[in-house]
Amino acid sequence: MLSIKDFFTFLFAGILFGFVLMKSEVVSWFRIQEMFRFDAFHMYGIIGVAIFVGLISIQLIKRFGVKDTSGNPISIPPKDPKQVYRYVIGGTFFGLGWALLGACPGPMFALLGSGLTIMIIPILAALAGTYTYGALRSKLPH
Amino acid sequence: MLDFLYQPWPWYVAGPIIGLTVPLLLLLGNKTFGISENLRHVCASCNIGNVEFFNYDWKKNGAWNLTFLLGVILGGLIGGFIFANPEPIALAASTIDDLRALGISDFSGFVPSEIFTWDVLGSGAGLAILVLGGFLVGFGARYAGGCTSGHAISGLSDLQLASLIAVVGFFIGGLVMTHFIYPVILP
């Protein structure tokens, strides 16, 4: 389990992330509709800049061999690009759901926190979807 | 300063903070940013039917991420309730026109009140959107091995080809839903 210090560290990181999701309207069903219509730059700006900042940061961490706060080396587990089916089919299923619900997992929970209690329904459905994948995993192409 | 907290944030403020979440979690304990992994941890915590995919030590692997998720909920409360943006979202006029044509008329909140209300339990289309949408998000994220945070942000930041393929999939699905399926289900 987590130490008290780790608990508050990750809790605070989550609060910051959830706060930004709300302030930038990333949680909005309307913003997702707008994004998939290519009607505004807003979402592309956020995702694009986030990737750029993440990319520079990871390059710096790798280049300088930066260690984490416990002194352990930082490593990012690679995903296997040979499993094309799972990324194309799974990704398409995810995209259908993202546009239908107008929210991906982070926003689902941030919206719940903002007082939109109906989000319990899609969260439970997402758990059912996750469970279904786990149960069918060996039968699906990967 | 306080005024800034009450206003919506533009992309060039939000983008860098979201991007910095990736190195922040790496530096805090070599953790890879990915929200949907938590859905797996919750399934693993109650693993009905003893499914192999959920047989792992979810407390050891997931405690930090579930804590992060609890923070996201609290962040939603602080950012979306206590410091709620005062004005309706400044959407593109063309999107508003499109959505009006689909029968959406309330643009005051983050989500259309026609769909995101407990009243949908009595209506077919609204309930289908919430249940099927949620299911596909959960199923697709685990099938693809990540969601927007895990693939689009973390994966692309690390130049992973797999994540690029997944993000292309996200957009295929999203475009098909928005342009071909939504117009049929919202008459």
mmCIF file of C-alpha atoms in Angstrom:
data_model
loop_
_atom_site.group_PDB
_atom_site.id
_atom_site.type_symbol
_atom_site.label_atom_id
_atom_site.label_comp_id
_atom_site.label_asym_id
_atom_site.label_seq_id
_atom_site.Cartn_x
_atom_site.Cartn_y
_atom_site.Cartn_z
ATOM 1 C CA MET A 1 0.000 0.000 0.000
ATOM 2 C CA LEU A 2 0.928 3.645 -0.208
ATOM 3 C CA SER A 3 2.684 5.642 2.461
ATOM 4 C CA ILE A 4 0.809 8.682 3.778
ATOM 5 C CA LYS A 5 3.252 10.898 1.909
ATOM 6 C CA ASP A 6 2.689 9.067 -1.386
ATOM 7 C CA PHE A 7 -1.059 9.145 -0.838
ATOM 8 C CA PHE A 8 -1.121 12.921 -0.600
ATOM 9 C CA THR A 9 1.400 13.339 -3.421
ATOM 10 C CA PHE A 10 -0.670 11.362 -5.929
ATOM 11 C CA LEU A 11 -3.913 12.794 -4.572
ATOM 12 C CA PHE A 12 -2.609 16.303 -5.183
ATOM 13 C CA ALA A 13 -1.390 15.401 -8.692
ATOM 14 C CA GLY A 14 -4.884 14.051 -9.454
ATOM 15 C CA ILE A 15 -6.551 17.175 -8.074
ATOM 16 C CA LEU A 16 -4.391 19.329 -10.340
ATOM 17 C CA PHE A 17 -5.237 17.187 -13.378
ATOM 18 C CA GLY A 18 -8.977 17.120 -12.592
ATOM 19 C CA PHE A 19 -8.973 20.871 -12.010
ATOM 20 C CA VAL A 20 -7.353 21.546 -15.390
ATOM 21 C CA LEU A 21 -9.804 19.204 -17.146
ATOM 22 C CA MET A 22 -12.670 21.322 -15.805
ATOM 23 C CA LYS A 23 -11.077 24.733 -16.375
ATOM 24 C CA SER A 24 -10.123 23.916 -19.957
ATOM 25 C CA GLU A 25 -13.591 22.438 -20.696
ATOM 26 C CA VAL A 26 -11.997 19.169 -21.878
ATOM 27 C CA VAL A 27 -14.733 17.441 -19.873
ATOM 28 C CA SER A 28 -17.408 18.936 -22.091
ATOM 29 C CA TRP A 29 -19.542 16.795 -24.406
ATOM 30 C CA PHE A 30 -19.883 19.951 -26.521
ATOM 31 C CA ARG A 31 -16.109 20.333 -26.892
ATOM 32 C CA ILE A 32 -15.833 16.720 -28.078
ATOM 33 C CA GLN A 33 -18.595 17.274 -30.645
ATOM 34 C CA GLU A 34 -16.759 20.400 -31.804
ATOM 35 C CA MET A 35 -13.446 18.527 -32.004
ATOM 36 C CA PHE A 36 -14.773 15.699 -34.156
ATOM 37 C CA ARG A 37 -16.345 18.310 -36.460
ATOM 38 C CA PHE A 38 -12.980 20.119 -36.778
ATOM 39 C CA ASP A 39 -14.854 23.320 -35.904
ATOM 40 C CA ALA A 40 -12.349 24.667 -33.366
ATOM 41 C CA PHE A 41 -8.674 24.464 -32.518
ATOM 42 C CA HIS A 42 -9.225 24.287 -28.739
ATOM 43 C CA MET A 43 -8.993 20.504 -28.152
ATOM 44 C CA TYR A 44 -6.246 20.044 -30.750
ATOM 45 C CA GLY A 45 -4.279 22.830 -29.095
ATOM 46 C CA ILE A 46 -4.552 21.187 -25.687
ATOM 47 C CA ILE A 47 -3.703 17.654 -26.854
ATOM 48 C CA GLY A 48 -0.964 18.888 -29.202
ATOM 49 C CA VAL A 49 0.765 21.071 -26.600
ATOM 50 C CA ALA A 50 0.389 18.343 -23.947
ATOM 51 C CA ILE A 51 2.148 15.850 -26.237
ATOM 52 C CA PHE A 52 4.859 18.373 -27.090
ATOM 53 C CA VAL A 53 5.559 19.162 -23.420
ATOM 54 C CA GLY A 54 5.456 15.448 -22.512
ATOM 55 C CA LEU A 55 7.817 14.618 -25.372
ATOM 56 C CA ILE A 56 10.404 17.243 -24.387
ATOM 57 C CA SER A 57 10.174 16.170 -20.737
ATOM 58 C CA ILE A 58 10.672 12.468 -21.512
ATOM 59 C CA GLN A 59 13.589 13.252 -23.816
ATOM 60 C CA LEU A 60 15.239 15.288 -21.054
ATOM 61 C CA ILE A 61 14.617 12.521 -18.488
ATOM 62 C CA LYS A 62 16.167 9.949 -20.845
ATOM 63 C CA ARG A 63 19.038 12.153 -21.984
ATOM 64 C CA PHE A 64 20.133 13.010 -18.448
ATOM 65 C CA GLY A 65 19.199 9.678 -16.855
ATOM 66 C CA VAL A 66 17.024 11.443 -14.303
ATOM 67 C CA LYS A 67 15.929 9.271 -11.355
ATOM 68 C CA ASP A 68 12.613 9.420 -9.514
ATOM 69 C CA THR A 69 12.198 10.845 -6.015
ATOM 70 C CA SER A 70 13.123 7.471 -4.458
ATOM 71 C CA GLY A 71 16.329 7.360 -6.502
ATOM 72 C CA ASN A 72 15.141 4.613 -8.859
ATOM 73 C CA PRO A 73 15.826 4.845 -12.599
ATOM 74 C CA ILE A 74 12.857 5.926 -14.708
ATOM 75 C CA SER A 75 11.692 3.534 -17.399
ATOM 76 C CA ILE A 76 8.575 3.606 -19.557
ATOM 77 C CA PRO A 77 7.241 0.174 -20.515
ATOM 78 C CA PRO A 78 7.056 -0.037 -24.328
ATOM 79 C CA LYS A 79 3.813 -1.102 -26.031
ATOM 80 C CA ASP A 80 4.111 -3.806 -28.672
ATOM 81 C CA PRO A 81 3.407 -2.222 -32.093
ATOM 82 C CA LYS A 82 3.112 -5.656 -33.706
ATOM 83 C CA GLN A 83 -0.293 -6.107 -32.092
ATOM 84 C CA VAL A 84 -1.933 -4.020 -34.802
ATOM 85 C CA TYR A 85 -5.426 -5.511 -34.410
ATOM 86 C CA ARG A 86 -5.825 -4.562 -30.785
ATOM 87 C CA TYR A 87 -4.851 -0.950 -31.413
ATOM 88 C CA VAL A 88 -6.954 -0.491 -34.543
ATOM 89 C CA ILE A 89 -10.068 -2.398 -33.397
ATOM 90 C CA GLY A 90 -9.823 -1.522 -29.702
ATOM 91 C CA GLY A 91 -8.997 2.073 -30.579
ATOM 92 C CA THR A 92 -11.989 2.316 -32.905
ATOM 93 C CA PHE A 93 -14.320 0.929 -30.225
ATOM 94 C CA PHE A 94 -12.888 3.482 -27.803
ATOM 95 C CA GLY A 95 -13.366 6.314 -30.317
ATOM 96 C CA LEU A 96 -17.001 5.321 -30.894
ATOM 97 C CA GLY A 97 -17.591 5.466 -27.145
ATOM 98 C CA TRP A 98 -15.606 8.683 -26.660
ATOM 99 C CA ALA A 99 -17.719 10.525 -29.234
ATOM 100 C CA LEU A 100 -20.995 8.921 -28.092
ATOM 101 C CA LEU A 101 -20.525 9.710 -24.408
ATOM 102 C CA GLY A 102 -18.532 12.883 -25.108
ATOM 103 C CA ALA A 103 -16.126 11.930 -22.342
ATOM 104 C CA CYS A 104 -13.096 9.698 -21.923
ATOM 105 C CA PRO A 105 -12.205 8.115 -18.561
ATOM 106 C CA GLY A 106 -10.606 11.164 -16.860
ATOM 107 C CA PRO A 107 -13.510 13.514 -17.655
ATOM 108 C CA MET A 108 -16.073 10.861 -16.620
ATOM 109 C CA PHE A 109 -14.729 10.985 -13.068
ATOM 110 C CA ALA A 110 -14.049 14.743 -13.021
ATOM 111 C CA LEU A 111 -17.656 15.392 -14.080
ATOM 112 C CA LEU A 112 -18.886 13.096 -11.323
ATOM 113 C CA GLY A 113 -16.861 15.173 -8.856
ATOM 114 C CA SER A 114 -18.349 18.398 -10.191
ATOM 115 C CA GLY A 115 -21.750 17.173 -9.065
ATOM 116 C CA LEU A 116 -23.037 15.493 -12.223
ATOM 117 C CA THR A 117 -24.228 12.355 -10.423
ATOM 118 C CA ILE A 118 -25.677 10.769 -13.578
ATOM 119 C CA MET A 119 -22.048 9.995 -14.562
ATOM 120 C CA ILE A 120 -22.324 6.986 -12.237
ATOM 121 C CA ILE A 121 -24.244 5.260 -15.050
ATOM 122 C CA PRO A 122 -21.489 5.536 -17.721
ATOM 123 C CA ILE A 123 -18.812 4.754 -15.096
ATOM 124 C CA LEU A 124 -20.592 1.514 -14.158
ATOM 125 C CA ALA A 125 -21.044 0.774 -17.872
ATOM 126 C CA ALA A 126 -17.317 1.389 -18.433
ATOM 127 C CA LEU A 127 -16.509 -1.085 -15.652
ATOM 128 C CA ALA A 128 -18.818 -3.581 -17.354
ATOM 129 C CA GLY A 129 -16.995 -2.937 -20.640
ATOM 130 C CA THR A 130 -13.618 -3.450 -18.971
ATOM 131 C CA TYR A 131 -14.832 -6.660 -17.362
ATOM 132 C CA THR A 132 -16.242 -7.886 -20.692
ATOM 133 C CA TYR A 133 -12.873 -7.312 -22.356
ATOM 134 C CA GLY A 134 -11.136 -9.243 -19.582
ATOM 135 C CA ALA A 135 -13.543 -12.154 -19.942
ATOM 136 C CA LEU A 136 -13.373 -12.261 -23.779
ATOM 137 C CA ARG A 137 -9.675 -11.441 -24.058
ATOM 138 C CA SER A 138 -8.467 -14.839 -25.252
ATOM 139 C CA LYS A 139 -11.091 -14.888 -28.036
ATOM 140 C CA LEU A 140 -10.339 -11.418 -29.447
ATOM 141 C CA PRO A 141 -7.732 -10.738 -32.159
ATOM 142 C CA HIS A 142 -4.755 -8.807 -30.780
ATOM 143 C CA MET B 1 -4.997 35.556 -9.175
ATOM 144 C CA LEU B 2 -8.320 34.371 -7.801
ATOM 145 C CA ASP B 3 -9.998 35.784 -10.878
ATOM 146 C CA PHE B 4 -7.873 33.457 -12.994
ATOM 147 C CA LEU B 5 -9.230 30.464 -11.066
ATOM 148 C CA TYR B 6 -12.814 31.445 -11.870
ATOM 149 C CA GLN B 7 -12.263 31.794 -15.622
ATOM 150 C CA PRO B 8 -12.046 29.133 -18.341
ATOM 151 C CA TRP B 9 -8.443 28.363 -19.278
ATOM 152 C CA PRO B 10 -7.266 28.612 -22.893
ATOM 153 C CA TRP B 11 -5.518 25.702 -24.611
ATOM 154 C CA TYR B 12 -2.042 27.205 -24.198
ATOM 155 C CA VAL B 13 -2.470 27.165 -20.403
ATOM 156 C CA ALA B 14 -4.172 23.777 -20.046
ATOM 157 C CA GLY B 15 -2.009 21.941 -22.616
ATOM 158 C CA PRO B 16 1.323 22.424 -20.816
ATOM 159 C CA ILE B 17 -0.121 21.446 -17.413
ATOM 160 C CA ILE B 18 -1.662 18.263 -18.817
ATOM 161 C CA GLY B 19 1.615 17.504 -20.610
ATOM 162 C CA LEU B 20 3.595 18.024 -17.395
ATOM 163 C CA THR B 21 1.467 15.333 -15.713
ATOM 164 C CA VAL B 22 3.540 12.781 -17.669
ATOM 165 C CA PRO B 23 6.986 13.699 -16.238
ATOM 166 C CA LEU B 24 5.428 14.556 -12.865
ATOM 167 C CA LEU B 25 4.190 10.973 -12.380
ATOM 168 C CA LEU B 26 7.454 9.540 -13.732
ATOM 169 C CA LEU B 27 9.457 11.651 -11.296
ATOM 170 C CA LEU B 28 7.162 10.948 -8.356
ATOM 171 C CA GLY B 29 7.693 7.215 -8.536
ATOM 172 C CA ASN B 30 8.267 5.952 -12.081
ATOM 173 C CA LYS B 31 4.514 5.847 -12.772
ATOM 174 C CA THR B 32 3.035 5.896 -16.276
ATOM 175 C CA PHE B 33 0.113 8.274 -16.718
ATOM 176 C CA GLY B 34 -3.058 6.402 -17.733
ATOM 177 C CA ILE B 35 -6.513 6.859 -16.240
ATOM 178 C CA SER B 36 -8.365 3.862 -17.707
ATOM 179 C CA GLU B 37 -6.026 1.408 -15.969
ATOM 180 C CA ASN B 38 -8.069 2.235 -12.870
ATOM 181 C CA LEU B 39 -11.147 0.587 -14.373
ATOM 182 C CA ARG B 40 -9.106 -2.603 -14.544
ATOM 183 C CA HIS B 41 -7.966 -2.178 -10.931
ATOM 184 C CA VAL B 42 -11.579 -1.844 -9.782
ATOM 185 C CA CYS B 43 -12.530 -5.004 -11.712
ATOM 186 C CA ALA B 44 -9.513 -6.752 -10.166
ATOM 187 C CA SER B 45 -10.589 -5.700 -6.682
ATOM 188 C CA CYS B 46 -13.819 -7.668 -6.968
ATOM 189 C CA ASN B 47 -12.928 -10.137 -9.774
ATOM 190 C CA ILE B 48 -16.258 -11.897 -10.053
ATOM 191 C CA GLY B 49 -15.805 -15.208 -11.880
ATOM 192 C CA ASN B 50 -12.029 -15.262 -11.316
ATOM 193 C CA VAL B 51 -11.097 -13.891 -14.760
ATOM 194 C CA GLU B 52 -7.380 -14.333 -15.427
ATOM 195 C CA PHE B 53 -6.927 -10.769 -16.755
ATOM 196 C CA PHE B 54 -7.918 -9.455 -13.314
ATOM 197 C CA ASN B 55 -5.742 -11.822 -11.276
ATOM 198 C CA TYR B 56 -2.957 -9.547 -10.105
ATOM 199 C CA ASP B 57 -2.107 -7.542 -7.012
ATOM 200 C CA TRP B 58 -4.246 -4.472 -7.744
ATOM 201 C CA LYS B 59 -3.329 -2.842 -4.423
ATOM 202 C CA LYS B 60 0.384 -3.041 -5.158
ATOM 203 C CA ASN B 61 0.047 -1.971 -8.799
ATOM 204 C CA GLY B 62 -2.887 0.360 -8.601
ATOM 205 C CA ALA B 63 -3.032 2.102 -5.230
ATOM 206 C CA TRP B 64 -1.166 5.145 -6.527
ATOM 207 C CA ASN B 65 -3.395 5.410 -9.622
ATOM 208 C CA LEU B 66 -6.649 4.936 -7.705
ATOM 209 C CA THR B 67 -5.442 7.693 -5.379
ATOM 210 C CA PHE B 68 -4.736 9.859 -8.433
ATOM 211 C CA LEU B 69 -8.271 9.088 -9.644
ATOM 212 C CA LEU B 70 -9.724 10.140 -6.294
ATOM 213 C CA GLY B 71 -7.813 13.383 -6.819
ATOM 214 C CA VAL B 72 -9.365 13.790 -10.283
ATOM 215 C CA ILE B 73 -12.831 13.539 -8.704
ATOM 216 C CA LEU B 74 -11.862 16.161 -6.111
ATOM 217 C CA GLY B 75 -10.330 18.308 -8.858
ATOM 218 C CA GLY B 76 -13.673 18.092 -10.655
ATOM 219 C CA LEU B 77 -15.400 19.295 -7.509
ATOM 220 C CA ILE B 78 -12.980 22.196 -7.052
ATOM 221 C CA GLY B 79 -12.698 23.195 -10.716
ATOM 222 C CA GLY B 80 -16.246 22.478 -11.830
ATOM 223 C CA PHE B 81 -18.271 23.384 -8.756
ATOM 224 C CA ILE B 82 -16.375 25.664 -6.374
ATOM 225 C CA PHE B 83 -14.542 27.576 -9.132
ATOM 226 C CA ALA B 84 -17.083 26.887 -11.864
ATOM 227 C CA ASN B 85 -16.620 28.767 -15.118
ATOM 228 C CA PRO B 86 -19.172 31.580 -15.075
ATOM 229 C CA GLU B 87 -20.203 31.667 -18.728
ATOM 230 C CA PRO B 88 -21.453 28.977 -21.146
ATOM 231 C CA ILE B 89 -18.714 27.446 -23.294
ATOM 232 C CA ALA B 90 -17.693 29.620 -26.254
ATOM 233 C CA LEU B 91 -18.425 26.944 -28.847
ATOM 234 C CA ALA B 92 -17.951 27.365 -32.580
ATOM 235 C CA ALA B 93 -21.150 28.699 -34.135
ATOM 236 C CA SER B 94 -21.158 25.893 -36.700
ATOM 237 C CA THR B 95 -21.154 23.257 -33.938
ATOM 238 C CA ILE B 96 -24.046 24.977 -32.178
ATOM 239 C CA ASP B 97 -26.027 25.076 -35.447
ATOM 240 C CA ASP B 98 -25.348 21.382 -36.052
ATOM 241 C CA LEU B 99 -26.387 20.393 -32.544
ATOM 242 C CA ARG B 100 -29.521 22.538 -32.626
ATOM 243 C CA ALA B 101 -30.515 20.665 -35.761
ATOM 244 C CA LEU B 102 -30.078 17.435 -33.760
ATOM 245 C CA GLY B 103 -32.468 18.722 -31.091
ATOM 246 C CA ILE B 104 -29.983 19.985 -28.491
ATOM 247 C CA SER B 105 -31.170 23.318 -27.090
ATOM 248 C CA ASP B 106 -29.457 23.785 -23.698
ATOM 249 C CA PHE B 107 -25.871 24.978 -24.150
ATOM 250 C CA SER B 108 -25.457 26.386 -20.642
ATOM 251 C CA GLY B 109 -23.401 23.609 -18.982
ATOM 252 C CA PHE B 110 -20.543 21.237 -19.734
ATOM 253 C CA VAL B 111 -22.979 18.660 -21.092
ATOM 254 C CA PRO B 112 -26.448 18.844 -22.693
ATOM 255 C CA SER B 113 -29.096 18.568 -19.989
ATOM 256 C CA GLU B 114 -31.286 16.663 -22.471
ATOM 257 C CA ILE B 115 -29.005 13.609 -22.174
ATOM 258 C CA PHE B 116 -27.102 13.939 -18.878
ATOM 259 C CA THR B 117 -29.975 13.833 -16.426
ATOM 260 C CA TRP B 118 -31.535 11.138 -14.242
ATOM 261 C CA ASP B 119 -34.698 11.617 -16.304
ATOM 262 C CA VAL B 120 -33.014 9.657 -19.125
ATOM 263 C CA LEU B 121 -33.694 6.475 -17.188
ATOM 264 C CA GLY B 122 -37.188 6.763 -18.649
ATOM 265 C CA SER B 123 -36.036 7.447 -22.220
ATOM 266 C CA GLY B 124 -34.475 5.033 -24.680
ATOM 267 C CA ALA B 125 -32.044 7.220 -26.602
ATOM 268 C CA GLY B 126 -30.537 9.090 -23.646
ATOM 269 C CA LEU B 127 -30.009 5.959 -21.587
ATOM 270 C CA ALA B 128 -28.499 4.181 -24.590
ATOM 271 C CA ILE B 129 -25.999 7.024 -25.045
ATOM 272 C CA LEU B 130 -24.845 6.857 -21.422
ATOM 273 C CA VAL B 131 -24.766 3.069 -21.113
ATOM 274 C CA LEU B 132 -23.436 2.177 -24.559
ATOM 275 C CA GLY B 133 -21.027 5.129 -24.558
ATOM 276 C CA GLY B 134 -19.619 4.147 -21.181
ATOM 277 C CA PHE B 135 -19.400 0.486 -22.136
ATOM 278 C CA LEU B 136 -17.509 1.218 -25.362
ATOM 279 C CA VAL B 137 -15.105 3.537 -23.552
ATOM 280 C CA GLY B 138 -14.322 0.836 -20.978
ATOM 281 C CA PHE B 139 -14.165 -2.032 -23.441
ATOM 282 C CA GLY B 140 -12.224 -0.117 -26.097
ATOM 283 C CA ALA B 141 -9.724 1.402 -23.683
ATOM 284 C CA ARG B 142 -8.720 -1.984 -22.283
ATOM 285 C CA TYR B 143 -8.762 -3.680 -25.699
ATOM 286 C CA ALA B 144 -6.493 -0.941 -27.060
ATOM 287 C CA GLY B 145 -4.402 -0.972 -23.871
ATOM 288 C CA GLY B 146 -5.019 2.667 -23.005
ATOM 289 C CA CYS B 147 -7.249 5.701 -23.381
ATOM 290 C CA THR B 148 -6.657 9.348 -24.230
ATOM 291 C CA SER B 149 -4.196 9.769 -21.345
ATOM 292 C CA GLY B 150 -2.374 6.452 -21.775
ATOM 293 C CA HIS B 151 -2.069 6.482 -25.569
ATOM 294 C CA ALA B 152 -2.632 10.014 -26.907
ATOM 295 C CA ILE B 153 -0.692 11.813 -24.158
ATOM 296 C CA SER B 154 1.726 9.308 -22.549
ATOM 297 C CA GLY B 155 2.251 7.028 -25.546
ATOM 298 C CA LEU B 156 2.709 9.720 -28.194
ATOM 299 C CA SER B 157 4.978 11.676 -25.803
ATOM 300 C CA ASP B 158 7.184 8.581 -25.728
ATOM 301 C CA LEU B 159 6.984 8.232 -29.543
ATOM 302 C CA GLN B 160 5.359 4.799 -29.342
ATOM 303 C CA LEU B 161 4.134 3.549 -32.713
ATOM 304 C CA ALA B 162 1.456 1.426 -30.993
ATOM 305 C CA SER B 163 -0.060 4.560 -29.483
ATOM 306 C CA LEU B 164 -0.111 6.314 -32.842
ATOM 307 C CA ILE B 165 -2.068 3.381 -34.309
ATOM 308 C CA ALA B 166 -4.460 3.475 -31.332
ATOM 309 C CA VAL B 167 -5.013 7.231 -31.679
ATOM 310 C CA VAL B 168 -5.801 6.777 -35.388
ATOM 311 C CA GLY B 169 -8.367 4.197 -34.229
ATOM 312 C CA PHE B 170 -9.769 6.694 -31.698
ATOM 313 C CA PHE B 171 -10.359 9.158 -34.521
ATOM 314 C CA ILE B 172 -11.846 6.614 -36.922
ATOM 315 C CA GLY B 173 -14.375 5.659 -34.237
ATOM 316 C CA GLY B 174 -15.003 9.247 -33.159
ATOM 317 C CA LEU B 175 -15.565 10.546 -36.685
ATOM 318 C CA VAL B 176 -17.885 7.673 -37.608
ATOM 319 C CA MET B 177 -19.919 8.226 -34.435
ATOM 320 C CA THR B 178 -20.123 12.009 -34.796
ATOM 321 C CA HIS B 179 -20.888 12.182 -38.504
ATOM 322 C CA PHE B 180 -22.800 8.998 -39.256
ATOM 323 C CA ILE B 181 -24.267 7.446 -36.119
ATOM 324 C CA TYR B 182 -25.186 10.431 -33.891
ATOM 325 C CA PRO B 183 -27.416 12.024 -36.558
ATOM 326 C CA VAL B 184 -29.411 8.764 -36.613
ATOM 327 C CA ILE B 185 -29.800 8.265 -32.851
ATOM 328 C CA LEU B 186 -30.684 11.924 -32.134
ATOM 329 C CA PRO B 187 -33.525 12.437 -34.599
#
